[in-house]
PDB file of C-alpha atoms and ligand atoms in Angstrom:
ATOM      1  CA  UNK A   1     -56.185  38.485 -16.621  1.00  0.00           C
ATOM      2  CA  UNK A   2     -55.281  34.858 -17.097  1.00  0.00           C
ATOM      3  CA  UNK A   3     -52.277  35.748 -19.236  1.00  0.00           C
ATOM      4  CA  UNK A   4     -51.173  38.239 -16.628  1.00  0.00           C
ATOM      5  CA  UNK A   5     -51.398  35.640 -13.884  1.00  0.00           C
ATOM      6  CA  UNK A   6     -49.373  33.267 -16.027  1.00  0.00           C
ATOM      7  CA  UNK A   7     -46.712  35.903 -16.618  1.00  0.00           C
ATOM      8  CA  UNK A   8     -46.542  36.499 -12.906  1.00  0.00           C
ATOM      9  CA  UNK A   9     -46.036  32.827 -12.120  1.00  0.00           C
ATOM     10  CA  UNK A  10     -43.392  32.484 -14.830  1.00  0.00           C
ATOM     11  CA  UNK A  11     -41.687  35.505 -13.310  1.00  0.00           C
ATOM     12  CA  UNK A  12     -41.863  33.978  -9.839  1.00  0.00           C
ATOM     13  CA  UNK A  13     -40.398  30.767 -11.205  1.00  0.00           C
ATOM     14  CA  UNK A  14     -37.418  32.453 -12.840  1.00  0.00           C
ATOM     15  CA  UNK A  15     -36.856  34.618  -9.754  1.00  0.00           C
ATOM     16  CA  UNK A  16     -36.721  31.478  -7.655  1.00  0.00           C
ATOM     17  CA  UNK A  17     -34.346  29.771 -10.119  1.00  0.00           C
ATOM     18  CA  UNK A  18     -32.143  32.870 -10.096  1.00  0.00           C
ATOM     19  CA  UNK A  19     -32.098  32.976  -6.305  1.00  0.00           C
ATOM     20  CA  UNK A  20     -31.188  29.314  -6.133  1.00  0.00           C
ATOM     21  CA  UNK A  21     -28.360  29.739  -8.636  1.00  0.00           C
ATOM     22  CA  UNK A  22     -27.050  32.721  -6.672  1.00  0.00           C
ATOM     23  CA  UNK A  23     -27.153  30.760  -3.409  1.00  0.00           C
ATOM     24  CA  UNK A  24     -25.236  27.964  -5.055  1.00  0.00           C
ATOM     25  CA  UNK A  25     -22.517  30.326  -6.330  1.00  0.00           C
ATOM     26  CA  UNK A  26     -22.277  31.831  -2.858  1.00  0.00           C
ATOM     27  CA  UNK A  27     -22.037  28.369  -1.276  1.00  0.00           C
ATOM     28  CA  UNK A  28     -19.219  27.401  -3.634  1.00  0.00           C
ATOM     29  CA  UNK A  29     -17.343  30.585  -2.797  1.00  0.00           C
ATOM     30  CA  UNK A  30     -17.791  29.979   0.920  1.00  0.00           C
ATOM     31  CA  UNK A  31     -16.598  26.378   0.603  1.00  0.00           C
ATOM     32  CA  UNK A  32     -13.399  27.480  -1.173  1.00  0.00           C
ATOM     33  CA  UNK A  33     -12.943  29.908   1.648  1.00  0.00           C
ATOM     34  CA  UNK A  34     -13.622  27.247   4.260  1.00  0.00           C
ATOM     35  CA  UNK A  35     -10.965  24.982   2.760  1.00  0.00           C
ATOM     36  CA  UNK A  36      -8.399  27.786   2.991  1.00  0.00           C
ATOM     37  CA  UNK A  37      -9.379  29.021   6.425  1.00  0.00           C
ATOM     38  CA  UNK A  38      -9.569  25.718   8.245  1.00  0.00           C
ATOM     39  CA  UNK A  39     -13.282  25.866   8.945  1.00  0.00           C
ATOM     40  CA  UNK A  40     -13.585  22.097   8.632  1.00  0.00           C
ATOM     41  CA  UNK A  41     -13.393  19.823  11.629  1.00  0.00           C
ATOM     42  CA  UNK A  42     -13.560  16.068  12.153  1.00  0.00           C
ATOM     43  CA  UNK A  43     -16.143  14.827  14.627  1.00  0.00           C
ATOM     44  CA  UNK A  44     -15.696  11.312  15.980  1.00  0.00           C
ATOM     45  CA  UNK A  45     -18.322   8.674  16.594  1.00  0.00           C
ATOM     46  CA  UNK A  46     -17.444   5.537  18.593  1.00  0.00           C
ATOM     47  CA  UNK A  47     -17.904   1.968  17.365  1.00  0.00           C
ATOM     48  CA  UNK A  48     -18.278  -0.912  19.790  1.00  0.00           C
ATOM     49  CA  UNK A  49     -17.964  -4.674  19.754  1.00  0.00           C
ATOM     50  CA  UNK A  50     -21.541  -5.858  19.706  1.00  0.00           C
ATOM     51  CA  UNK A  51     -21.189  -8.604  22.316  1.00  0.00           C
ATOM     52  CA  UNK A  52     -18.812  -7.022  24.860  1.00  0.00           C
ATOM     53  CA  UNK A  53     -19.606  -3.321  24.223  1.00  0.00           C
ATOM     54  CA  UNK A  54     -15.893  -2.739  24.165  1.00  0.00           C
ATOM     55  CA  UNK A  55     -14.807   0.367  22.215  1.00  0.00           C
ATOM     56  CA  UNK A  56     -13.420  -0.839  18.890  1.00  0.00           C
ATOM     57  CA  UNK A  57     -12.735   2.343  16.953  1.00  0.00           C
ATOM     58  CA  UNK A  58     -14.164   5.586  15.686  1.00  0.00           C
ATOM     59  CA  UNK A  59     -15.587   6.977  12.486  1.00  0.00           C
ATOM     60  CA  UNK A  60     -14.445  10.461  11.501  1.00  0.00           C
ATOM     61  CA  UNK A  61     -17.286  12.628  10.175  1.00  0.00           C
ATOM     62  CA  UNK A  62     -16.576  16.030   8.701  1.00  0.00           C
ATOM     63  CA  UNK A  63     -18.308  19.187   9.934  1.00  0.00           C
ATOM     64  CA  UNK A  64     -18.135  22.735   8.650  1.00  0.00           C
ATOM     65  CA  UNK A  65     -18.000  25.478  11.241  1.00  0.00           C
ATOM     66  CA  UNK A  66     -19.598  28.231   9.221  1.00  0.00           C
ATOM     67  CA  UNK A  67     -18.774  31.673  10.657  1.00  0.00           C
ATOM     68  CA  UNK A  68     -22.461  32.709  10.661  1.00  0.00           C
ATOM     69  CA  UNK A  69     -24.483  29.533  10.336  1.00  0.00           C
ATOM     70  CA  UNK A  70     -22.612  27.428  12.851  1.00  0.00           C
ATOM     71  CA  UNK A  71     -22.200  23.693  12.282  1.00  0.00           C
ATOM     72  CA  UNK A  72     -23.215  22.592   8.790  1.00  0.00           C
ATOM     73  CA  UNK A  73     -23.836  18.914   8.076  1.00  0.00           C
ATOM     74  CA  UNK A  74     -21.941  17.080   5.338  1.00  0.00           C
ATOM     75  CA  UNK A  75     -25.180  16.131   3.570  1.00  0.00           C
ATOM     76  CA  UNK A  76     -25.415  19.791   2.615  1.00  0.00           C
ATOM     77  CA  UNK A  77     -21.896  20.385   1.364  1.00  0.00           C
ATOM     78  CA  UNK A  78     -20.235  17.065   0.392  1.00  0.00           C
ATOM     79  CA  UNK A  79     -22.221  16.933  -2.886  1.00  0.00           C
ATOM     80  CA  UNK A  80     -21.076  20.469  -3.714  1.00  0.00           C
ATOM     81  CA  UNK A  81     -17.459  19.569  -2.901  1.00  0.00           C
ATOM     82  CA  UNK A  82     -17.817  16.551  -5.186  1.00  0.00           C
ATOM     83  CA  UNK A  83     -19.319  18.500  -8.061  1.00  0.00           C
ATOM     84  CA  UNK A  84     -16.727  21.268  -7.898  1.00  0.00           C
ATOM     85  CA  UNK A  85     -13.719  19.006  -7.408  1.00  0.00           C
ATOM     86  CA  UNK A  86     -12.987  20.685  -4.071  1.00  0.00           C
ATOM     87  CA  UNK A  87     -13.418  17.228  -2.525  1.00  0.00           C
ATOM     88  CA  UNK A  88      -9.878  16.365  -3.640  1.00  0.00           C
ATOM     89  CA  UNK A  89      -8.223  18.897  -1.333  1.00  0.00           C
ATOM     90  CA  UNK A  90     -10.740  18.520   1.459  1.00  0.00           C
ATOM     91  CA  UNK A  91     -10.462  14.721   1.283  1.00  0.00           C
ATOM     92  CA  UNK A  92      -6.681  14.935   1.531  1.00  0.00           C
ATOM     93  CA  UNK A  93      -7.114  17.110   4.612  1.00  0.00           C
ATOM     94  CA  UNK A  94      -9.565  14.588   6.129  1.00  0.00           C
ATOM     95  CA  UNK A  95      -7.017  11.783   5.732  1.00  0.00           C
ATOM     96  CA  UNK A  96      -4.145  13.837   7.149  1.00  0.00           C
ATOM     97  CA  UNK A  97      -6.244  14.928  10.096  1.00  0.00           C
ATOM     98  CA  UNK A  98      -7.568  11.406  10.687  1.00  0.00           C
ATOM     99  CA  UNK A  99      -4.040  10.015  10.765  1.00  0.00           C
ATOM    100  CA  UNK A 100      -2.957  12.820  13.089  1.00  0.00           C
ATOM    101  CA  UNK A 101      -5.725  11.993  15.562  1.00  0.00           C
ATOM    102  CA  UNK A 102      -4.911   8.292  15.493  1.00  0.00           C
ATOM    103  CA  UNK A 103      -1.261   9.129  16.229  1.00  0.00           C
ATOM    104  CA  UNK A 104      -2.331  11.337  19.093  1.00  0.00           C
ATOM    105  CA  UNK A 105      -4.187   8.390  20.593  1.00  0.00           C
ATOM    106  CA  UNK A 106      -1.141   6.149  20.238  1.00  0.00           C
ATOM    107  CA  UNK A 107       0.916   8.812  21.957  1.00  0.00           C
ATOM    108  CA  UNK A 108      -1.635   8.834  24.771  1.00  0.00           C
ATOM    109  CA  UNK A 109      -0.907   5.133  25.186  1.00  0.00           C
ATOM    110  CA  UNK A 110      -4.155   3.878  23.731  1.00  0.00           C
ATOM    111  CA  UNK A 111      -3.407   0.837  21.626  1.00  0.00           C
ATOM    112  CA  UNK A 112      -5.276  -0.472  18.636  1.00  0.00           C
ATOM    113  CA  UNK A 113      -7.995   2.130  18.342  1.00  0.00           C
ATOM    114  CA  UNK A 114      -8.583   2.623  14.636  1.00  0.00           C
ATOM    115  CA  UNK A 115     -10.083   5.648  12.850  1.00  0.00           C
ATOM    116  CA  UNK A 116     -12.088   5.292   9.664  1.00  0.00           C
ATOM    117  CA  UNK A 117     -12.479   8.207   7.273  1.00  0.00           C
ATOM    118  CA  UNK A 118     -15.105   8.356   4.548  1.00  0.00           C
ATOM    119  CA  UNK A 119     -14.004   8.618   0.936  1.00  0.00           C
ATOM    120  CA  UNK A 120     -16.100   9.673  -2.032  1.00  0.00           C
ATOM    121  CA  UNK A 121     -15.937   7.747  -5.239  1.00  0.00           C
ATOM    122  CA  UNK A 122     -14.976  11.049  -6.897  1.00  0.00           C
ATOM    123  CA  UNK A 123     -11.790  10.844  -4.855  1.00  0.00           C
ATOM    124  CA  UNK A 124     -11.126   7.202  -5.718  1.00  0.00           C
ATOM    125  CA  UNK A 125     -11.365   8.133  -9.376  1.00  0.00           C
ATOM    126  CA  UNK A 126      -8.635  10.755  -9.125  1.00  0.00           C
ATOM    127  CA  UNK A 127      -5.528   9.785 -11.031  1.00  0.00           C
ATOM    128  CA  UNK A 128      -3.259  10.515  -8.068  1.00  0.00           C
ATOM    129  CA  UNK A 129      -5.464   9.312  -5.209  1.00  0.00           C
ATOM    130  CA  UNK A 130      -3.356   6.232  -4.520  1.00  0.00           C
ATOM    131  CA  UNK A 131      -0.157   8.255  -4.830  1.00  0.00           C
ATOM    132  CA  UNK A 132      -1.464  10.732  -2.227  1.00  0.00           C
ATOM    133  CA  UNK A 133      -2.427   7.938   0.170  1.00  0.00           C
ATOM    134  CA  UNK A 134       0.930   6.268  -0.377  1.00  0.00           C
ATOM    135  CA  UNK A 135       2.752   9.474   0.465  1.00  0.00           C
ATOM    136  CA  UNK A 136       0.712   9.754   3.642  1.00  0.00           C
ATOM    137  CA  UNK A 137       0.781   6.128   4.786  1.00  0.00           C
ATOM    138  CA  UNK A 138       3.845   4.420   3.323  1.00  0.00           C
ATOM    139  CA  UNK A 139       6.251   5.987   5.864  1.00  0.00           C
ATOM    140  CA  UNK A 140       4.433   4.041   8.610  1.00  0.00           C
ATOM    141  CA  UNK A 141       5.246   0.797   6.799  1.00  0.00           C
ATOM    142  CA  UNK A 142       1.737  -0.527   7.419  1.00  0.00           C
ATOM    143  CA  UNK A 143       1.879   0.228  11.156  1.00  0.00           C
ATOM    144  CA  UNK A 144      -0.843   2.882  11.480  1.00  0.00           C
ATOM    145  CA  UNK A 145      -4.544   3.031  12.399  1.00  0.00           C
ATOM    146  CA  UNK A 146      -6.193   4.787   9.448  1.00  0.00           C
ATOM    147  CA  UNK A 147      -9.055   2.971   7.718  1.00  0.00           C
ATOM    148  CA  UNK A 148     -11.492   3.868   4.925  1.00  0.00           C
ATOM    149  CA  UNK A 149     -15.253   3.714   4.377  1.00  0.00           C
ATOM    150  CA  UNK A 150     -16.667   3.746   0.854  1.00  0.00           C
ATOM    151  CA  UNK A 151     -20.363   3.803   0.016  1.00  0.00           C
ATOM    152  CA  UNK A 152     -21.582   0.643  -1.677  1.00  0.00           C
ATOM    153  CA  UNK A 153     -23.868   2.264  -4.254  1.00  0.00           C
ATOM    154  CA  UNK A 154     -20.982   4.185  -5.794  1.00  0.00           C
ATOM    155  CA  UNK A 155     -18.463   1.393  -5.911  1.00  0.00           C
ATOM    156  CA  UNK A 156     -20.099  -0.662  -8.568  1.00  0.00           C
ATOM    157  CA  UNK A 157     -19.697   1.885 -11.335  1.00  0.00           C
ATOM    158  CA  UNK A 158     -16.209   1.314 -12.579  1.00  0.00           C
ATOM    159  CA  UNK A 159     -15.815  -1.733 -10.386  1.00  0.00           C
ATOM    160  CA  UNK A 160     -12.544  -2.953 -11.884  1.00  0.00           C
ATOM    161  CA  UNK A 161     -10.781   0.339 -11.370  1.00  0.00           C
ATOM    162  CA  UNK A 162     -12.149   0.587  -7.814  1.00  0.00           C
ATOM    163  CA  UNK A 163     -11.013  -2.916  -6.881  1.00  0.00           C
ATOM    164  CA  UNK A 164      -7.478  -1.905  -7.790  1.00  0.00           C
ATOM    165  CA  UNK A 165      -7.643   1.241  -5.678  1.00  0.00           C
ATOM    166  CA  UNK A 166      -9.089  -0.559  -2.640  1.00  0.00           C
ATOM    167  CA  UNK A 167      -6.412  -3.234  -2.913  1.00  0.00           C
ATOM    168  CA  UNK A 168      -3.737  -0.518  -2.959  1.00  0.00           C
ATOM    169  CA  UNK A 169      -5.193   0.993   0.229  1.00  0.00           C
ATOM    170  CA  UNK A 170      -5.143  -2.403   1.913  1.00  0.00           C
ATOM    171  CA  UNK A 171      -1.559  -2.930   0.825  1.00  0.00           C
ATOM    172  CA  UNK A 172      -0.782   0.299   2.687  1.00  0.00           C
ATOM    173  CA  UNK A 173      -2.152  -1.263   5.897  1.00  0.00           C
ATOM    174  CA  UNK A 174      -5.687   0.196   5.926  1.00  0.00           C
ATOM    175  CA  UNK A 175      -8.913  -1.703   6.364  1.00  0.00           C
ATOM    176  CA  UNK A 176     -11.850  -1.107   4.057  1.00  0.00           C
ATOM    177  CA  UNK A 177     -15.508  -0.891   5.035  1.00  0.00           C
ATOM    178  CA  UNK A 178     -18.315  -0.962   2.476  1.00  0.00           C
ATOM    179  CA  UNK A 179     -20.638   1.758   3.787  1.00  0.00           C
ATOM    180  CA  UNK A 180     -24.444   1.969   3.620  1.00  0.00           C
ATOM    181  CA  UNK A 181     -24.542  -1.668   2.598  1.00  0.00           C
ATOM    182  CA  UNK A 182     -27.867  -2.868   1.208  1.00  0.00           C
ATOM    183  CA  UNK A 183     -28.750   0.381  -0.522  1.00  0.00           C
ATOM    184  CA  UNK A 184     -26.700  -0.417  -3.640  1.00  0.00           C
ATOM    185  CA  UNK A 185     -26.844  -3.291  -6.043  1.00  0.00           C
ATOM    186  CA  UNK A 186     -23.674  -5.276  -5.427  1.00  0.00           C
ATOM    187  CA  UNK A 187     -23.730  -8.514  -7.287  1.00  0.00           C
ATOM    188  CA  UNK A 188     -22.515 -11.464  -5.252  1.00  0.00           C
ATOM    189  CA  UNK A 189     -19.851 -11.979  -7.834  1.00  0.00           C
ATOM    190  CA  UNK A 190     -18.286  -8.572  -7.241  1.00  0.00           C
ATOM    191  CA  UNK A 191     -18.870  -8.596  -3.513  1.00  0.00           C
ATOM    192  CA  UNK A 192     -16.721 -11.696  -3.195  1.00  0.00           C
ATOM    193  CA  UNK A 193     -13.958  -9.997  -5.162  1.00  0.00           C
ATOM    194  CA  UNK A 194     -13.996  -6.680  -3.325  1.00  0.00           C
ATOM    195  CA  UNK A 195     -10.866  -6.139  -1.262  1.00  0.00           C
ATOM    196  CA  UNK A 196     -12.833  -5.275   1.880  1.00  0.00           C
ATOM    197  CA  UNK A 197     -12.771  -6.071   5.587  1.00  0.00           C
ATOM    198  CA  UNK A 198     -16.276  -5.179   6.698  1.00  0.00           C
ATOM    199  CA  UNK A 199     -19.786  -4.286   5.612  1.00  0.00           C
ATOM    200  CA  UNK A 200     -21.732  -1.515   7.322  1.00  0.00           C
ATOM    201  CA  UNK A 201     -25.428  -2.260   7.307  1.00  0.00           C
ATOM    202  CA  UNK A 202     -27.285   0.873   6.332  1.00  0.00           C
ATOM    203  CA  UNK A 203     -29.238   2.501   9.102  1.00  0.00           C
ATOM    204  CA  UNK A 204     -32.502   2.346   7.158  1.00  0.00           C
ATOM    205  CA  UNK A 205     -32.485  -1.419   7.875  1.00  0.00           C
ATOM    206  CA  UNK A 206     -31.532  -0.997  11.517  1.00  0.00           C
ATOM    207  CA  UNK A 207     -34.434   1.430  11.929  1.00  0.00           C
ATOM    208  CA  UNK A 208     -36.928  -1.204  10.697  1.00  0.00           C
ATOM    209  CA  UNK A 209     -35.451  -4.129  12.585  1.00  0.00           C
ATOM    210  CA  UNK A 210     -37.732  -4.108  15.608  1.00  0.00           C
ATOM    211  CA  UNK A 211     -41.003  -3.833  13.601  1.00  0.00           C
ATOM    212  CA  UNK A 212     -40.325  -5.815  10.479  1.00  0.00           C
ATOM    213  CA  UNK A 213     -39.731  -9.596  10.306  1.00  0.00           C
ATOM    214  CA  UNK A 214     -38.700  -9.154   6.665  1.00  0.00           C
ATOM    215  CA  UNK A 215     -35.936  -6.813   7.740  1.00  0.00           C
ATOM    216  CA  UNK A 216     -34.833  -9.310  10.375  1.00  0.00           C
ATOM    217  CA  UNK A 217     -34.413 -11.972   7.698  1.00  0.00           C
ATOM    218  CA  UNK A 218     -32.707  -9.523   5.389  1.00  0.00           C
ATOM    219  CA  UNK A 219     -30.181  -8.561   8.056  1.00  0.00           C
ATOM    220  CA  UNK A 220     -29.700 -12.223   8.986  1.00  0.00           C
ATOM    221  CA  UNK A 221     -28.862 -12.948   5.373  1.00  0.00           C
ATOM    222  CA  UNK A 222     -26.476 -10.014   5.100  1.00  0.00           C
ATOM    223  CA  UNK A 223     -24.629 -11.131   8.246  1.00  0.00           C
ATOM    224  CA  UNK A 224     -24.369 -14.728   7.019  1.00  0.00           C
ATOM    225  CA  UNK A 225     -23.247 -13.629   3.588  1.00  0.00           C
ATOM    226  CA  UNK A 226     -20.630 -11.297   5.041  1.00  0.00           C
ATOM    227  CA  UNK A 227     -19.296 -13.906   7.440  1.00  0.00           C
ATOM    228  CA  UNK A 228     -19.108 -16.504   4.695  1.00  0.00           C
ATOM    229  CA  UNK A 229     -16.944 -14.051   2.736  1.00  0.00           C
ATOM    230  CA  UNK A 230     -14.756 -13.415   5.782  1.00  0.00           C
ATOM    231  CA  UNK A 231     -16.110  -9.885   6.329  1.00  0.00           C
ATOM    232  CA  UNK A 232     -17.058  -8.317   9.645  1.00  0.00           C
ATOM    233  CA  UNK A 233     -20.449  -6.662   9.979  1.00  0.00           C
ATOM    234  CA  UNK A 234     -21.035  -3.262  11.524  1.00  0.00           C
ATOM    235  CA  UNK A 235     -24.542  -1.895  12.086  1.00  0.00           C
ATOM    236  CA  UNK A 236     -24.910   1.870  11.859  1.00  0.00           C
ATOM    237  CA  UNK A 237     -27.688   4.039  13.242  1.00  0.00           C
ATOM    238  CA  UNK A 238     -28.353   1.945  16.358  1.00  0.00           C
ATOM    239  CA  UNK A 239     -30.700   4.128  18.387  1.00  0.00           C
ATOM    240  CA  UNK A 240     -32.240   1.854  21.014  1.00  0.00           C
ATOM    241  CA  UNK A 241     -31.515  -1.180  23.166  1.00  0.00           C
ATOM    242  CA  UNK A 242     -33.971  -3.374  21.337  1.00  0.00           C
ATOM    243  CA  UNK A 243     -32.107  -2.860  18.072  1.00  0.00           C
ATOM    244  CA  UNK A 244     -28.781  -3.480  19.822  1.00  0.00           C
ATOM    245  CA  UNK A 245     -30.111  -6.689  21.335  1.00  0.00           C
ATOM    246  CA  UNK A 246     -31.455  -7.986  18.031  1.00  0.00           C
ATOM    247  CA  UNK A 247     -28.187  -7.161  16.292  1.00  0.00           C
ATOM    248  CA  UNK A 248     -26.263  -9.069  18.951  1.00  0.00           C
ATOM    249  CA  UNK A 249     -28.559 -12.065  18.469  1.00  0.00           C
ATOM    250  CA  UNK A 250     -28.079 -11.862  14.702  1.00  0.00           C
ATOM    251  CA  UNK A 251     -24.290 -12.007  15.306  1.00  0.00           C
ATOM    252  CA  UNK A 252     -23.557  -8.572  13.994  1.00  0.00           C
ATOM    253  CA  UNK A 253     -19.943  -7.863  15.048  1.00  0.00           C
ATOM    254  CA  UNK A 254     -19.962  -4.141  15.794  1.00  0.00           C
ATOM    255  CA  UNK A 255     -22.516  -1.450  16.522  1.00  0.00           C
ATOM    256  CA  UNK A 256     -22.495   2.303  16.083  1.00  0.00           C
ATOM    257  CA  UNK A 257     -25.245   4.825  16.707  1.00  0.00           C
ATOM    258  CA  UNK A 258     -26.788   7.479  18.907  1.00  0.00           C
ATOM    259  CA  UNK A 259     -27.600   4.852  21.579  1.00  0.00           C
ATOM    260  CA  UNK A 260     -23.899   4.321  22.186  1.00  0.00           C
ATOM    261  CA  UNK A 261     -22.488   7.702  21.242  1.00  0.00           C
ATOM    262  CA  UNK A 262     -23.107  10.608  18.905  1.00  0.00           C
ATOM    263  CA  UNK A 263     -20.416  12.097  16.710  1.00  0.00           C
ATOM    264  CA  UNK A 264     -18.443  14.483  18.952  1.00  0.00           C
ATOM    265  CA  UNK A 265     -15.623  17.004  18.651  1.00  0.00           C
ATOM    266  CA  UNK A 266     -12.242  15.413  19.468  1.00  0.00           C
ATOM    267  CA  UNK A 267     -12.000  16.746  23.032  1.00  0.00           C
ATOM    268  CA  UNK A 268     -15.502  15.600  23.941  1.00  0.00           C
ATOM    269  CA  UNK A 269     -14.883  12.218  22.376  1.00  0.00           C
ATOM    270  CA  UNK A 270     -11.727  11.759  24.407  1.00  0.00           C
ATOM    271  CA  UNK A 271     -13.413  12.880  27.609  1.00  0.00           C
ATOM    272  CA  UNK A 272     -16.358  10.536  27.065  1.00  0.00           C
ATOM    273  CA  UNK A 273     -14.672   7.445  25.684  1.00  0.00           C
ATOM    274  CA  UNK A 274     -10.930   7.514  26.341  1.00  0.00           C
ATOM    275  CA  UNK A 275     -10.855   8.783  29.915  1.00  0.00           C
TER     276      UNK A 275
HETATM  277  P1  C2E B   1     -22.023   7.785   6.685  1.00  0.00           P
HETATM  278  O1  C2E B   1     -20.583   7.571   6.428  1.00  0.00           O
HETATM  279  O2  C2E B   1     -22.942   6.658   6.398  1.00  0.00           O
HETATM  280  O3  C2E B   1     -22.113   8.238   8.200  1.00  0.00           O
HETATM  281  C1  C2E B   1     -23.155   7.911   9.065  1.00  0.00           C
HETATM  282  C2  C2E B   1     -24.096   9.075   9.266  1.00  0.00           C
HETATM  283  O4  C2E B   1     -25.143   8.674  10.155  1.00  0.00           O
HETATM  284  C3  C2E B   1     -23.447  10.280   9.934  1.00  0.00           C
HETATM  285  O5  C2E B   1     -24.112  11.432   9.408  1.00  0.00           O
HETATM  286  C4  C2E B   1     -23.806  10.102  11.391  1.00  0.00           C
HETATM  287  O6  C2E B   1     -23.822  11.306  12.127  1.00  0.00           O
HETATM  288  C5  C2E B   1     -25.188   9.528  11.276  1.00  0.00           C
HETATM  289  N1  C2E B   1     -25.564   8.715  12.426  1.00  0.00           N
HETATM  290  C6  C2E B   1     -24.764   7.993  13.248  1.00  0.00           C
HETATM  291  N2  C2E B   1     -25.475   7.337  14.183  1.00  0.00           N
HETATM  292  C7  C2E B   1     -26.764   7.640  13.948  1.00  0.00           C
HETATM  293  C8  C2E B   1     -28.007   7.266  14.583  1.00  0.00           C
HETATM  294  O7  C2E B   1     -28.052   6.505  15.548  1.00  0.00           O
HETATM  295  N3  C2E B   1     -29.150   7.783  14.057  1.00  0.00           N
HETATM  296  C9  C2E B   1     -29.133   8.627  12.981  1.00  0.00           C
HETATM  297  N4  C2E B   1     -30.293   9.110  12.535  1.00  0.00           N
HETATM  298  N5  C2E B   1     -27.996   8.999  12.356  1.00  0.00           N
HETATM  299  C10 C2E B   1     -26.828   8.508  12.836  1.00  0.00           C
HETATM  300  P2  C2E B   1     -23.281  12.724   8.981  1.00  0.00           P
HETATM  301  O8  C2E B   1     -22.173  12.958   9.936  1.00  0.00           O
HETATM  302  O9  C2E B   1     -24.264  13.810   8.731  1.00  0.00           O
HETATM  303  O10 C2E B   1     -22.633  12.282   7.600  1.00  0.00           O
HETATM  304  C11 C2E B   1     -23.427  11.996   6.499  1.00  0.00           C
HETATM  305  C12 C2E B   1     -22.617  11.411   5.365  1.00  0.00           C
HETATM  306  O11 C2E B   1     -21.700  12.358   4.846  1.00  0.00           O
HETATM  307  C13 C2E B   1     -21.772  10.219   5.780  1.00  0.00           C
HETATM  308  O12 C2E B   1     -22.557   9.049   5.844  1.00  0.00           O
HETATM  309  C14 C2E B   1     -20.740  10.189   4.672  1.00  0.00           C
HETATM  310  O13 C2E B   1     -21.253   9.524   3.538  1.00  0.00           O
HETATM  311  C15 C2E B   1     -20.581  11.663   4.350  1.00  0.00           C
HETATM  312  N6  C2E B   1     -19.351  12.160   4.994  1.00  0.00           N
HETATM  313  C16 C2E B   1     -19.153  12.546   6.281  1.00  0.00           C
HETATM  314  N7  C2E B   1     -17.877  12.936   6.493  1.00  0.00           N
HETATM  315  C17 C2E B   1     -17.254  12.775   5.306  1.00  0.00           C
HETATM  316  C18 C2E B   1     -15.895  13.013   4.857  1.00  0.00           C
HETATM  317  O14 C2E B   1     -14.992  13.403   5.615  1.00  0.00           O
HETATM  318  N8  C2E B   1     -15.634  12.759   3.530  1.00  0.00           N
HETATM  319  C19 C2E B   1     -16.603  12.286   2.668  1.00  0.00           C
HETATM  320  N9  C2E B   1     -16.253  12.073   1.389  1.00  0.00           N
HETATM  321  N10 C2E B   1     -17.859  12.057   3.062  1.00  0.00           N
HETATM  322  C20 C2E B   1     -18.186  12.287   4.355  1.00  0.00           C
HETATM  323 MG1   MG B   2     -19.273   6.143   6.906  1.00  0.00          MG
HETATM  324 MG1   MG B   3     -23.102   4.818   6.482  1.00  0.00          MG
HETATM  325 MG1   MG B   4     -24.311   7.406   4.604  1.00  0.00          MG
END
């Protein structure tokens, strides 16, 4: 009886593994499809100057409008895009679309509102990543509003190569933000050499700010470090006024989070923040 029970649980295990593998194959197929059928969309989340609460820019965050499942979050599909290499085409689309939106805002007469798109390290590593960005941005001769966010934890592998790529993006007139800062292991040595314009404090720290004196000193140190390196500091995931107030006191330059605005489809963003 024991052996039988064991067989049954082994069977259940392999059934589950098989189901998971099948779901994954299906997901990959659907993502290829999504890339071809324009099921991706950029949502926009506002960023504000911490002291004045003036709108300073927007972060573009990809969404997938799945025909049956509705909106799917990037946490679910970005890793699959990265593993399959589909991120290369989708990333190129994100940059084109981001630039298009920023041009639309210029045409509406809104000056100086920048858009930051997120880039995966898998994209940075592509042989022709810089060439693609150059093709997109060089015609503007540096006069455009497209910026980039790159997650800290990924940057440090292959740091020398990445420094070159980030410098090339800056030479094209884009600003660089180091995203989710504090979750990686940047050495001070490399941080000072990174061609970057700002650090985005990861929202796990912002969430602890109001309860934890240790987090307050940590954030204080990050802000001081950033400022001493000539970098601006953006806090992400700001959800309540107490956090916003603390961040202002700690001289954090910009804030972003549900308190001030959720990521929204373009039309809703414009209605809420550009009207
Ligand atoms: P991220 O770049 O760090 O983006 C911030 C994430 O925090 C977004 O999640 C945003 O919706 C969420 N967020 C903003 N404010 C708050 C808040 O107050 N509270 C909470 N709990 N969350 C907040 P989202 O849109 O699900 O994106 C997740 C991640 O997916 C992004 O993290 C980024 O790493 C990646 N991602 C998104 N769009 C793209 C893209 O176009 N390309 C690439 N390569 N990655 C992307
Ligand atoms: Mg980001
Ligand atoms: Mg982030
Ligand atoms: Mg993140």
